[in-house]
Amino acid sequence: MFRALFNSLCTRKPLAVLLLLALGLALPLSAGAANNKKKKAEPAPAPEAGPHKFPFDPTKLAWPAPPNIARVRWLDYFAGEKIDYTPETTVKPKATWMDRLAGSQSQAEKINLKTFPYQMIAPYGIAVDSKGLVYTADQKVGAIFIFDTKTHDTQLIRNGYEAHFGWINCLAFDDDDRLFVSDGRLHRVQIFNPKHEVENQITEGLVDPVGLAIDTENRFLYVVDTQQDQVLVYDADTLKLLRRIGTGGKNHALTTPGDFGAPQGVALDKDGNVYVTDTLNNRVEIFDADGNFISLFGKHCDGPGCFSRPKGIAVDADGHIWVADEMLDLLQAFNRQGQLLTYIGIGHGDLPGQFDALIGVAVDKQNRIFTSEQYPGRLQVFQYITDAEAAAEKSRREEELQKAADARQKGAAPAPPGPPAEASPQTPPAATAPPESAPPAAKPQ
């Protein structure tokens, strides 16, 4: 009996040891599984909300690149109304029984201006008023976006609300801040007062008005009519048609100097000279204030210094001619002789300083350059460095180089010799006694 009891106890000990080992192994595994479940249950971090960020600082962009003296610097861009990036409330709006029955969204779900502010889709012409506000006509949105470049606040003149538009193209301001808007579909130029109220329009002689420019000194309004291959000149006050530049009715076939093939943009310099982008002929033509042909420049090729559908055009304070090329996506600056001075844009893209379907360009009194491009639907802003500013920077650099050179020469030159040292008085040598004369030799006897 005792032996049987002893045997049973001996068999129970290994079983108990095995059970303890099994429990010891199972507890860490179950704890690890619980931890894994906790890890899986943790939601993934939400993507950071906010405006688009570039992988570099675009405000460092300059043309030409350092160490050259910059003539253009990148400033900013605009794409539409401000977007509120704060997270929305998760409370689902209550649907009516009719919405539930029809399986449709509630009214609150259909319209959410917080989520869908107005954004540009196809911006075209650009103009700047006396307050520095930037106006951009968007053809597909059917609205004029008004940007405050300091605060990024945005106003709108919308089709069907503040105005009636068909297909708006370009904009221009006179010295009273009246806004002129060309509308190709409705064959007119509308005129708005500073309160954005329509006060008049021009329809005489117009078929497809696109580019606009106003000579505030001579009181001329220039309207480029692309389909007629002409530039129409109106009195900016009476709105009467005065004359036409170019031969019309040839279906964009003329290439003779002074004629056009589907012109698009127009700009003026301080002397009243007129610059027109002759789009299909890939050139810029220049006329005086009376409409007389002066000169032209441009050639059709692929690269800087070339044209392949030039559209927007502007003239800066130094008389340089800025041309926006839609196919090349290059913004190029020329002198009146057609010499290329600088250009912006390498390849097609949506990074700062790149363009995609570049259309419009404008230069304001603060020497800011504005460009519009259609595929990203944005307006880019650059700062033009004038000839005087560039000359001052060149002089400053030369002075710094001269100072540095003088400092190096001063450090490398040997030290100048000091005053001659005074000779120390020397003690005269002690007088030595003359040698004693040897005794006379003894005479031999």
Tab-separated table of N, CA and C in Angstrom, residues 47 111 149 153 156 180 183 190 229 239 249 259 334 338 343 364 390 432:
chain	number	residue	atom	x	y	z
A	47	PRO	N	-3.185	62.028	-41.365
A	47	PRO	CA	-2.242	62.906	-42.077
A	47	PRO	C	-2.377	64.346	-41.616
A	111	ILE	N	-24.405	71.020	-49.563
A	111	ILE	CA	-23.737	72.311	-49.655
A	111	ILE	C	-22.879	72.500	-48.410
A	149	THR	N	-2.489	90.374	-51.381
A	149	THR	CA	-1.224	89.656	-51.302
A	149	THR	C	-0.632	89.651	-49.893
A	153	ASP	N	-6.498	87.190	-48.171
A	153	ASP	CA	-7.955	87.260	-48.229
A	153	ASP	C	-8.390	87.349	-49.692
A	156	LEU	N	-14.609	87.916	-54.626
A	156	LEU	CA	-15.007	87.369	-55.922
A	156	LEU	C	-16.018	88.274	-56.604
A	180	PHE	N	-11.898	97.057	-66.554
A	180	PHE	CA	-12.341	96.665	-67.887
A	180	PHE	C	-12.153	95.156	-68.037
A	183	ASP	N	-14.859	89.916	-72.726
A	183	ASP	CA	-15.709	88.715	-72.726
A	183	ASP	C	-15.862	88.245	-74.168
A	190	GLN	N	-16.825	94.793	-70.645
A	190	GLN	CA	-17.615	95.376	-69.567
A	190	GLN	C	-16.744	96.299	-68.729
A	229	ASP	N	-7.960	89.329	-86.054
A	229	ASP	CA	-6.532	89.584	-86.306
A	229	ASP	C	-6.216	91.078	-86.260
A	239	LEU	N	-15.501	105.942	-75.102
A	239	LEU	CA	-15.647	104.550	-75.528
A	239	LEU	C	-15.947	104.418	-77.025
A	249	GLY	N	-9.793	89.949	-91.598
A	249	GLY	CA	-10.493	89.164	-92.614
A	249	GLY	C	-9.628	88.187	-93.378
A	259	ASP	N	0.911	93.140	-89.460
A	259	ASP	CA	-0.302	92.323	-89.453
A	259	ASP	C	-0.145	91.192	-88.438
A	334	PHE	N	12.936	90.289	-72.630
A	334	PHE	CA	13.700	90.732	-73.791
A	334	PHE	C	13.869	92.248	-73.728
A	338	GLY	N	15.017	92.471	-79.114
A	338	GLY	CA	14.738	91.043	-79.112
A	338	GLY	C	15.809	90.202	-78.462
A	343	TYR	N	15.180	84.343	-68.168
A	343	TYR	CA	13.949	83.565	-68.308
A	343	TYR	C	13.702	82.770	-67.038
A	364	ASP	N	3.306	95.194	-61.750
A	364	ASP	CA	2.663	96.325	-61.101
A	364	ASP	C	3.690	97.409	-60.754
A	390	ALA	N	20.065	96.493	-59.229
A	390	ALA	CA	21.130	95.551	-59.594
A	390	ALA	C	22.483	96.259	-59.654
A	432	THR	N	98.553	97.213	-23.410
A	432	THR	CA	99.484	96.133	-23.065
A	432	THR	C	100.908	96.663	-23.117
